Amino acid sequence: MSLHSASVTELLAGLGAKQFSAVELAEHFLKRIEAANPALNAFVTVTAERALADARRADDARAAGQAGPLNGIPLAHKDIFCTDGIRTACGSRMLDNFIAPYDATVVERLAAAGSVMLGKTNMDEFAMGSSNETSHYGPVRNPWDLRKVPGGSSGGSAATVAARLAPVATGTDTGGSIRQPAALVGVSGIKPTYGRVSRHGLIAFASSLDQAGVLATTAEDCALLLRTMAGFDPRDSTSIDAAVPDYLAELGAPLKGVRIGIVSEFFGQGLDSENGALVRAAIDQLGKLGATLVDVSCPNLPLSVPTYYVVAPAECSSNLSRFDGVRFGHRCKDPRDLLDLYQRSRGEGFGAEVKRRIMTGTYVLSAGYYDAYYLKAQKVRSLIAAEFRSAFGTVDILVGPTSPTTAFDIGAKIDDPITMYLNDIYTIGANLAGVPAMSVPCGFAGGLPVGLQLIGPHFGESRLLAAAHAYQRETDFHRRVPASYA
Ligand code: GLN
């Protein structure tokens, strides 16, 4: 097996057995990035020197008998996570010149475990998008077909793992940004429970929805990474102070007796029929593995897209007000006065989608419209959360497709926001309710990957990971690599 087709678990075994060193591993992936990135545009910053320094430190630690749990494992960070001394641009011209003065908690924890940072991955501007086309740094391309989008907003991380430019990458998910790109490029991705992983140092989009997670080739690797990333952080006021289970140890839990609810609203109009058939086949497979399948209805779930597009822009309009041309980020040339400084710095720094969200958000929060839009959306959000709660009274896991279609052409939806927003019709509900959810590859339609989504109750990550792992033991979709990157 080549180094890049190995999982993190396999690489750890190889490093432990001294089959190769962390430096050799880092060099292998850096070479692959150099060769593939011009076409894919998955990385916005490659930190080669830092990677080699991290790798040397990892090799020394291992030689001294002090190897961390991820010692020598190369990884890429979505460029939304602050990295000390390294540009953190969040896909935006606004932060093109921003060198973060500290590491995000996620970055810090993964580094402390011995991992090796290869670089920062491209993303939709401020994580607003479903196709990676809103990035100031240009679109990311899908390794399965370079004419297609990789999904978004963690499209750079997704393409990185799919093309095996790193065995694993971090991501964030506000309305589907880990799961949807994972589905569109054929990798595994998990968005944990809101509050499970610290948001400290993660550039805020919609704070009540944002959650950090991981993209990897296997559910097992997701478990491995999550174990290090998760846990209480006093620097994040919404971080939850609860013990982190050993996700890896719980991976072997059998599917027998697990009750799986098939969400009927996820199989209606809008779902591509070939995708639907593959997702149903995957669900049947879970049934064959011992799970009990039942039909479940969440009638308000179809309202999740309109609800999200009130709540998320409202929060983003508030969060992004800090980019004023004064404290950090882009500043316009020769401002006439303070107002001109604000207006031109923001006008030049933000792209069209971000401006659309700020304006929508400002509108729904304004006096006179607040009750009609923001308050109403919050009420519907509560209803959706209540529906999930009641569903989880009778089932352990909810399942359905991750995305209504496979990857679409670059340019196909970018001028039609409503069509673009509908990409997240199956993923947003989990963010509104704050519950964990993941996507795993479950087949190919027209040569492009399809994802199966699994949703769990709060803190139900272990069960999701175990179900996904059981499925991956019986299937090989997650092992397939696009021909040019094999
Ligand atoms: N596609 C959704 C949006 O554009 C979700 C993005 C995300 O999860 N960050 O807002």
Coordinates of C-alpha atoms and ligand atoms in Angstrom, one line a residue:
M1 CA 0.0 0.0 0.0
S2 CA 1.3 3.5 -0.8
L3 CA 1.7 6.0 2.0
H4 CA -1.1 8.2 0.6
S5 CA -3.7 5.5 0.3
A6 CA -3.2 4.5 4.0
S7 CA -5.6 5.6 6.7
V8 CA -4.4 7.5 9.7
T9 CA -4.7 4.3 11.7
E10 CA -2.5 2.5 9.2
L11 CA 0.0 5.3 9.1
L12 CA 0.3 5.3 12.9
A13 CA 1.0 1.6 12.8
G14 CA 3.7 2.1 10.1
L15 CA 5.3 5.0 12.0
G16 CA 5.3 2.9 15.2
A17 CA 6.9 0.0 13.4
K18 CA 9.6 2.3 11.9
Q19 CA 8.6 1.4 8.4
F20 CA 8.9 5.1 7.5
S21 CA 9.6 8.3 9.5
A22 CA 7.4 11.3 10.0
V23 CA 9.8 13.4 7.9
E24 CA 9.5 10.9 5.0
L25 CA 5.7 11.0 5.4
A26 CA 5.6 14.8 5.3
E27 CA 7.9 14.9 2.3
H28 CA 5.6 12.4 0.5
F29 CA 2.5 14.5 1.0
L30 CA 4.3 17.8 0.3
K31 CA 5.4 16.4 -3.1
R32 CA 1.8 15.3 -3.9
I33 CA 0.5 18.8 -2.9
E34 CA 3.1 20.5 -5.2
A35 CA 2.1 18.3 -8.1
A36 CA -1.7 18.4 -7.6
N37 CA -2.5 21.8 -6.2
P38 CA -2.1 23.9 -9.3
A39 CA -5.1 22.1 -10.8
L40 CA -7.2 21.5 -7.6
N41 CA -6.6 24.8 -5.8
A42 CA -7.3 23.0 -2.6
F43 CA -4.6 24.7 -0.5
V44 CA -4.3 28.4 -0.2
T45 CA -1.1 28.2 1.9
V46 CA 1.4 25.3 2.0
T47 CA 3.5 25.4 5.2
A48 CA 6.3 23.1 4.0
E49 CA 9.0 24.4 6.4
R50 CA 6.6 24.1 9.3
A51 CA 5.6 20.6 8.3
L52 CA 9.2 19.4 8.1
A53 CA 10.0 21.0 11.5
D54 CA 6.8 19.4 13.0
A55 CA 7.8 16.1 11.5
R56 CA 11.4 16.2 12.9
R57 CA 10.0 17.0 16.3
A58 CA 7.6 14.0 16.0
D59 CA 10.4 11.7 15.0
D60 CA 12.5 12.9 18.0
A61 CA 9.6 12.5 20.3
R62 CA 9.0 8.9 19.1
A63 CA 12.7 8.1 19.5
A64 CA 12.5 9.4 23.0
G65 CA 9.5 7.2 23.7
Q66 CA 7.2 10.3 24.0
A67 CA 5.0 9.9 20.9
G68 CA 1.7 11.6 21.1
P69 CA -1.6 9.9 19.9
L70 CA -1.2 11.5 16.4
N71 CA 2.6 11.5 16.4
G72 CA 3.8 12.3 12.9
I73 CA 0.4 12.4 11.2
P74 CA 0.2 15.0 8.5
L75 CA -2.9 17.1 8.3
A76 CA -4.4 20.2 6.7
H77 CA -6.4 22.9 8.4
K78 CA -9.3 24.7 6.9
D79 CA -8.2 28.3 6.6
I80 CA -10.9 29.4 9.0
F81 CA -8.9 28.2 12.0
C82 CA -6.4 30.7 13.4
T83 CA -2.8 29.5 13.1
D84 CA -0.1 31.4 15.0
G85 CA 2.2 33.3 12.7
I86 CA 0.5 31.9 9.6
R87 CA -1.9 33.8 7.3
T88 CA -5.5 32.9 8.1
A89 CA -7.6 34.4 5.3
C90 CA -11.0 32.6 5.7
G91 CA -11.4 32.7 1.9
S92 CA -11.7 36.5 1.9
R93 CA -9.9 39.5 0.5
M94 CA -10.8 41.1 3.8
L95 CA -8.3 38.8 5.7
D96 CA -5.8 38.3 2.8
N97 CA -3.2 40.1 4.9
F98 CA -4.2 38.7 8.3
I99 CA -1.5 36.8 10.3
A100 CA -3.2 35.2 13.2
P101 CA -1.5 35.9 16.6
Y102 CA -2.5 32.6 18.2
D103 CA -3.6 29.1 17.4
A104 CA -7.2 28.0 17.6
T105 CA -7.8 25.4 20.3
V106 CA -8.4 22.8 17.6
V107 CA -5.0 23.6 16.0
E108 CA -3.3 23.7 19.4
R109 CA -4.7 20.3 20.5
L110 CA -3.9 18.5 17.2
A111 CA -0.4 19.9 17.3
A112 CA 0.1 18.9 20.9
A113 CA -0.9 15.3 19.9
G114 CA 2.1 15.3 17.6
S115 CA 0.5 16.0 14.2
V116 CA 2.2 17.7 11.3
M117 CA 0.7 20.8 9.7
L118 CA 0.9 20.7 5.9
G119 CA -1.0 23.9 5.2
K120 CA -4.3 25.7 5.1
T121 CA -7.1 24.8 2.8
N122 CA -9.3 26.9 0.5
M123 CA -12.9 27.5 1.5
D124 CA -15.9 29.6 0.6
E125 CA -15.5 33.2 1.8
F126 CA -16.2 33.2 5.6
A127 CA -17.6 29.7 5.1
M128 CA -20.6 31.1 3.2
G129 CA -21.3 28.8 0.3
S130 CA -21.9 25.2 -0.9
S131 CA -19.6 25.0 -3.8
N132 CA -16.3 26.7 -2.8
E133 CA -16.9 29.2 -5.6
T134 CA -17.2 32.2 -3.3
S135 CA -13.6 32.0 -2.2
H136 CA -11.4 35.1 -3.0
Y137 CA -8.8 32.6 -4.0
G138 CA -10.8 31.0 -6.8
P139 CA -12.8 27.8 -6.9
V140 CA -11.6 24.4 -5.7
R141 CA -12.0 21.6 -8.2
N142 CA -13.4 18.2 -7.5
P143 CA -10.7 15.5 -7.9
W144 CA -13.3 13.1 -9.5
D145 CA -13.9 15.6 -12.3
L146 CA -12.1 18.9 -12.5
R147 CA -15.1 20.6 -14.1
K148 CA -17.2 20.0 -11.0
V149 CA -17.4 21.7 -7.6
P150 CA -16.1 19.9 -4.5
G151 CA -19.0 21.3 -2.4
G152 CA -18.5 23.8 0.3
S153 CA -17.6 25.5 2.4
S154 CA -14.9 23.1 3.5
G155 CA -14.2 22.2 -0.2
G156 CA -10.5 22.6 0.1
S157 CA -10.3 20.2 3.0
A158 CA -12.6 17.8 1.2
A159 CA -10.6 17.8 -2.1
T160 CA -7.4 17.5 -0.1
V161 CA -8.5 14.2 1.5
A162 CA -10.2 12.9 -1.7
A163 CA -7.1 13.4 -3.7
R164 CA -5.0 12.0 -0.9
L165 CA -2.9 15.2 -0.5
A166 CA -3.3 14.6 3.3
P167 CA -4.8 11.7 5.1
V168 CA -7.1 14.0 7.2
A169 CA -8.2 17.6 7.4
T170 CA -10.2 19.8 9.7
G171 CA -13.4 21.5 8.7
T172 CA -16.3 23.5 10.0
D173 CA -20.0 23.0 9.5
T174 CA -22.6 25.8 10.0
G175 CA -25.2 24.3 7.7
G176 CA -23.5 21.4 6.1
S177 CA -20.0 22.5 5.3
I178 CA -18.3 19.3 6.4
R179 CA -20.9 16.8 5.3
Q180 CA -21.9 18.2 1.9
P181 CA -18.4 18.5 0.5
A182 CA -17.5 15.1 2.1
A183 CA -20.4 13.6 0.1
L184 CA -19.5 15.4 -3.1
V185 CA -15.9 14.1 -3.1
G186 CA -16.5 10.7 -1.5
V187 CA -14.9 11.0 1.9
S188 CA -16.1 10.7 5.5
G189 CA -16.9 13.7 7.6
I190 CA -18.4 14.4 11.0
K191 CA -20.0 17.5 12.5
P192 CA -20.0 16.9 16.2
T193 CA -22.6 18.1 18.7
Y194 CA -22.7 21.9 19.1
G195 CA -20.3 22.7 22.0
R196 CA -18.4 19.4 21.8
V197 CA -15.4 20.9 20.0
S198 CA -14.1 24.4 20.9
R199 CA -14.8 27.3 18.6
H200 CA -12.0 29.4 20.2
G201 CA -9.9 30.7 17.3
L202 CA -12.4 29.7 14.7
I203 CA -13.4 32.7 12.7
A204 CA -17.1 33.2 13.4
F205 CA -19.8 33.0 10.8
A206 CA -23.0 32.1 12.7
S207 CA -22.0 31.4 16.3
S208 CA -25.0 29.4 17.4
L209 CA -24.5 27.0 14.4
D210 CA -20.8 26.9 13.8
Q211 CA -19.1 23.7 14.8
A212 CA -15.6 22.3 14.0
G213 CA -15.1 18.7 12.9
V214 CA -13.1 16.5 10.7
L215 CA -12.9 15.0 7.2
A216 CA -11.0 11.7 6.7
T217 CA -11.2 8.7 4.5
T218 CA -12.7 6.5 7.2
A219 CA -15.1 6.7 10.1
E220 CA -12.3 5.2 12.2
D221 CA -10.0 8.1 11.4
C222 CA -12.8 10.6 12.2
A223 CA -13.1 8.9 15.7
L224 CA -9.3 9.1 16.2
L225 CA -9.1 12.8 15.4
L226 CA -12.3 13.7 17.2
R227 CA -10.9 12.2 20.4
T228 CA -8.1 14.7 20.3
M229 CA -10.2 17.7 19.1
A230 CA -13.2 17.4 21.5
G231 CA -13.5 18.5 25.0
F232 CA -14.1 21.4 27.3
D233 CA -12.4 24.7 26.6
P234 CA -12.8 27.6 29.1
R235 CA -12.0 30.0 26.3
D236 CA -15.2 29.1 24.5
S237 CA -18.3 30.1 26.5
T238 CA -20.5 27.6 24.6
S239 CA -18.0 24.7 25.1
I240 CA -19.6 21.9 27.1
D241 CA -17.9 20.5 30.2
A242 CA -18.6 16.8 29.7
A243 CA -16.2 13.9 29.5
V244 CA -15.1 12.9 26.0
P245 CA -15.7 9.2 25.3
D246 CA -13.0 7.1 23.8
Y247 CA -14.6 7.2 20.3
L248 CA -12.1 4.7 19.0
A249 CA -12.8 2.1 21.8
E250 CA -16.5 2.4 21.1
L251 CA -16.2 1.9 17.4
G252 CA -16.8 -1.8 17.6
A253 CA -20.3 -1.4 19.0
P254 CA -22.6 -3.8 17.0
L255 CA -25.4 -2.5 14.9
K256 CA -27.7 -5.2 16.2
G257 CA -30.5 -3.7 18.1
V258 CA -29.7 -0.1 17.0
R259 CA -32.9 1.6 15.8
I260 CA -32.5 3.6 12.6
G261 CA -35.2 6.0 11.5
I262 CA -35.5 6.8 7.8
V263 CA -36.6 10.4 7.6
S264 CA -39.5 10.5 5.0
E265 CA -39.0 14.3 4.4
F266 CA -35.5 13.5 3.1
F267 CA -36.8 11.4 0.2
G268 CA -39.2 13.9 -1.4
Q269 CA -39.1 16.1 -4.4
G270 CA -35.7 17.5 -5.3
L271 CA -33.7 14.3 -4.5
D272 CA -32.0 12.9 -7.6
S273 CA -33.5 9.5 -8.1
E274 CA -30.1 7.7 -8.6
N275 CA -28.8 9.3 -5.4
G276 CA -32.0 8.2 -3.6
A277 CA -31.6 4.6 -4.8
L278 CA -28.0 4.4 -3.6
V279 CA -28.9 5.9 -0.2
R280 CA -31.7 3.4 0.2
A281 CA -29.4 0.5 -0.7
A282 CA -27.0 1.7 2.0
I283 CA -29.8 1.9 4.5
D284 CA -30.8 -1.6 3.6
Q285 CA -27.3 -2.7 4.2
L286 CA -27.4 -1.2 7.7
G287 CA -30.6 -3.3 8.2
K288 CA -28.8 -6.4 7.0
L289 CA -26.0 -5.7 9.6
G290 CA -28.6 -6.0 12.3
A291 CA -30.1 -2.5 12.7
T292 CA -33.9 -2.2 13.0
L293 CA -35.2 0.1 10.3
V294 CA -38.3 2.3 11.0
D295 CA -39.9 5.2 9.1
V296 CA -39.9 8.5 10.8
S297 CA -41.4 11.9 9.9
C298 CA -40.2 15.3 10.9
P299 CA -42.8 17.5 9.2
N300 CA -41.1 20.9 9.9
L301 CA -37.8 19.8 8.6
P302 CA -38.4 21.2 5.1
L303 CA -38.6 24.6 6.8
S304 CA -34.9 24.3 7.8
V305 CA -33.5 26.2 4.8
P306 CA -35.7 29.3 5.1
T307 CA -35.1 29.3 8.9
Y308 CA -31.4 29.0 8.5
Y309 CA -31.3 31.8 5.9
V310 CA -32.7 34.1 8.5
V311 CA -30.8 32.9 11.6
A312 CA -27.4 32.5 9.9
P313 CA -27.3 35.9 8.1
A314 CA -28.6 37.6 11.3
E315 CA -25.6 36.2 13.2
C316 CA -23.2 36.8 10.4
S317 CA -24.2 40.5 10.1
S318 CA -23.3 40.9 13.7
N319 CA -20.1 38.8 13.7
L320 CA -18.7 40.4 10.5
S321 CA -19.2 44.0 11.9
R322 CA -15.8 43.6 13.5
F323 CA -14.2 43.9 10.0
D324 CA -14.2 47.7 9.9
G325 CA -10.8 48.5 8.2
V326 CA -9.5 49.6 11.6
R327 CA -8.5 46.7 13.8
F328 CA -7.5 44.1 11.3
G329 CA -7.9 43.0 7.7
H330 CA -8.3 45.0 4.5
R331 CA -8.1 48.8 4.7
C332 CA -9.0 51.0 1.7
K333 CA -6.5 53.5 0.4
D334 CA -6.6 57.2 1.4
P335 CA -9.9 57.3 3.3
R336 CA -11.6 60.7 3.3
D337 CA -13.1 60.3 6.7
L338 CA -14.2 57.5 9.1
L339 CA -17.4 56.6 7.2
D340 CA -15.5 56.4 4.0
L341 CA -13.0 54.1 5.7
Y342 CA -15.7 51.8 6.9
Q343 CA -17.6 51.8 3.6
R344 CA -14.8 51.3 1.2
S345 CA -12.8 48.9 3.3
R346 CA -15.9 46.6 3.7
G347 CA -17.0 47.2 0.1
E348 CA -13.6 46.2 -1.2
G349 CA -12.9 43.5 1.3
F350 CA -16.1 41.4 1.1
G351 CA -17.4 39.4 -1.9
A352 CA -20.9 39.4 -3.2
E353 CA -22.3 36.4 -1.2
V354 CA -21.0 37.8 2.1
K355 CA -22.5 41.2 1.3
R356 CA -25.8 39.5 0.5
R357 CA -25.8 37.8 3.8
I358 CA -24.9 40.9 5.8
M359 CA -27.7 42.8 4.1
T360 CA -30.2 40.1 4.7
G361 CA -29.1 39.7 8.3
T362 CA -29.2 43.4 9.0
Y363 CA -32.7 43.6 7.5
V364 CA -34.2 40.7 9.5
L365 CA -32.8 42.1 12.7
S366 CA -34.0 45.7 12.1
A367 CA -36.8 47.3 14.2
G368 CA -40.1 46.5 12.5
Y369 CA -38.9 43.3 10.9
Y370 CA -37.4 41.6 13.8
D371 CA -40.6 39.9 15.0
A372 CA -41.7 38.9 11.5
Y373 CA -38.4 37.3 10.5
Y374 CA -35.8 36.7 13.2
L375 CA -38.2 35.9 16.1
K376 CA -40.3 33.7 13.8
A377 CA -37.2 31.8 12.6
Q378 CA -36.2 31.2 16.2
K379 CA -39.6 29.7 16.9
V380 CA -39.4 27.4 13.9
R381 CA -35.8 26.5 14.9
S382 CA -37.2 25.4 18.3
L383 CA -39.9 23.3 16.6
I384 CA -37.3 21.6 14.4
A385 CA -35.2 20.9 17.5
A386 CA -38.2 19.5 19.3
E387 CA -39.0 17.2 16.3
F388 CA -35.5 15.8 16.4
R389 CA -35.8 15.3 20.2
S390 CA -39.0 13.4 19.8
A391 CA -37.6 11.3 17.0
F392 CA -34.7 10.4 19.2
G393 CA -37.2 9.2 21.8
T394 CA -37.9 6.2 19.5
V395 CA -34.8 5.8 17.4
D396 CA -31.0 6.0 17.9
I397 CA -30.0 7.3 14.5
L398 CA -31.7 9.2 11.7
V399 CA -30.6 8.5 8.2
G400 CA -31.0 10.0 4.7
P401 CA -29.0 11.5 1.9
T402 CA -26.4 14.1 2.6
S403 CA -27.0 16.1 -0.6
P404 CA -29.8 16.1 -3.2
T405 CA -27.5 15.7 -6.1
T406 CA -23.9 14.7 -6.9
A407 CA -21.3 17.4 -7.6
F408 CA -22.5 20.0 -10.1
D409 CA -20.5 22.0 -12.7
I410 CA -18.5 25.0 -11.6
G411 CA -20.6 28.0 -12.6
A412 CA -23.9 26.1 -12.8
K413 CA -25.5 27.6 -9.6
I414 CA -23.4 30.5 -8.6
D415 CA -25.8 33.1 -10.0
D416 CA -28.9 31.5 -8.4
P417 CA -28.6 31.8 -4.6
I418 CA -31.9 30.0 -3.9
T419 CA -30.9 26.9 -6.0
M420 CA -27.5 27.0 -4.3
Y421 CA -29.0 27.2 -0.8
L422 CA -31.1 24.1 -1.5
N423 CA -27.9 22.0 -1.6
D424 CA -28.1 22.0 2.2
I425 CA -31.7 21.0 2.6
Y426 CA -30.8 17.7 4.3
T427 CA -27.9 19.0 6.4
I428 CA -29.1 22.2 8.0
G429 CA -31.6 20.6 10.4
A430 CA -28.7 19.1 12.5
N431 CA -27.1 22.5 12.9
L432 CA -30.4 24.1 13.9
A433 CA -30.9 21.4 16.5
G434 CA -27.2 21.3 17.5
V435 CA -27.0 17.5 17.1
P436 CA -24.1 15.5 15.6
A437 CA -24.2 14.2 12.0
M438 CA -21.9 12.6 9.6
S439 CA -21.6 11.7 5.9
V440 CA -20.0 8.5 4.5
P441 CA -19.5 7.5 0.9
C442 CA -22.3 5.0 -0.2
G443 CA -21.8 4.7 -4.0
F444 CA -21.3 6.5 -7.3
A445 CA -23.8 8.0 -9.7
G446 CA -22.5 8.8 -13.1
G447 CA -19.0 8.4 -11.8
L448 CA -19.4 10.9 -8.9
P449 CA -19.6 10.0 -5.2
V450 CA -22.8 9.9 -3.2
G451 CA -23.0 10.3 0.6
L452 CA -25.2 8.7 3.2
Q453 CA -26.0 11.0 6.2
L454 CA -26.3 9.7 9.7
I455 CA -27.7 12.0 12.4
G456 CA -27.6 11.3 16.2
P457 CA -29.0 12.8 19.4
H458 CA -26.8 15.3 21.4
F459 CA -23.5 13.6 22.3
G460 CA -24.4 10.6 20.2
E461 CA -21.1 10.7 18.2
S462 CA -20.0 7.3 19.3
R463 CA -23.0 5.5 17.9
L464 CA -22.8 7.4 14.6
L465 CA -19.1 6.5 14.2
A466 CA -19.7 2.9 15.1
A467 CA -22.6 2.6 12.6
A468 CA -20.5 4.2 9.9
H469 CA -17.6 1.9 10.8
A470 CA -19.7 -1.2 10.6
Y471 CA -20.9 0.0 7.2
Q472 CA -17.4 0.7 6.0
R473 CA -16.2 -2.8 7.0
E474 CA -18.7 -4.2 4.5
T475 CA -18.2 -1.7 1.7
D476 CA -15.3 -0.2 -0.2
F477 CA -16.6 3.1 -1.5
H478 CA -14.5 5.0 1.0
R479 CA -11.4 3.3 -0.3
R480 CA -11.8 4.4 -3.9
V481 CA -9.5 7.2 -5.1
P482 CA -10.0 9.2 -8.3
A483 CA -7.8 7.6 -11.0
S484 CA -5.4 10.6 -11.4
Y485 CA -4.6 10.6 -7.7
A486 CA -4.3 6.9 -7.0
Ligands
GLN1 N1 -23.9 26.2 2.6 C1 -24.3 26.8 3.8 C2 -24.1 28.3 3.7 O1 -23.8 28.7 2.7 C3 -23.6 26.2 4.9 C4 -22.2 26.7 5.0 C5 -21.5 26.2 6.2 O2 -21.9 25.2 6.8 N2 -20.5 26.9 6.7 O3 -24.3 29.0 4.6

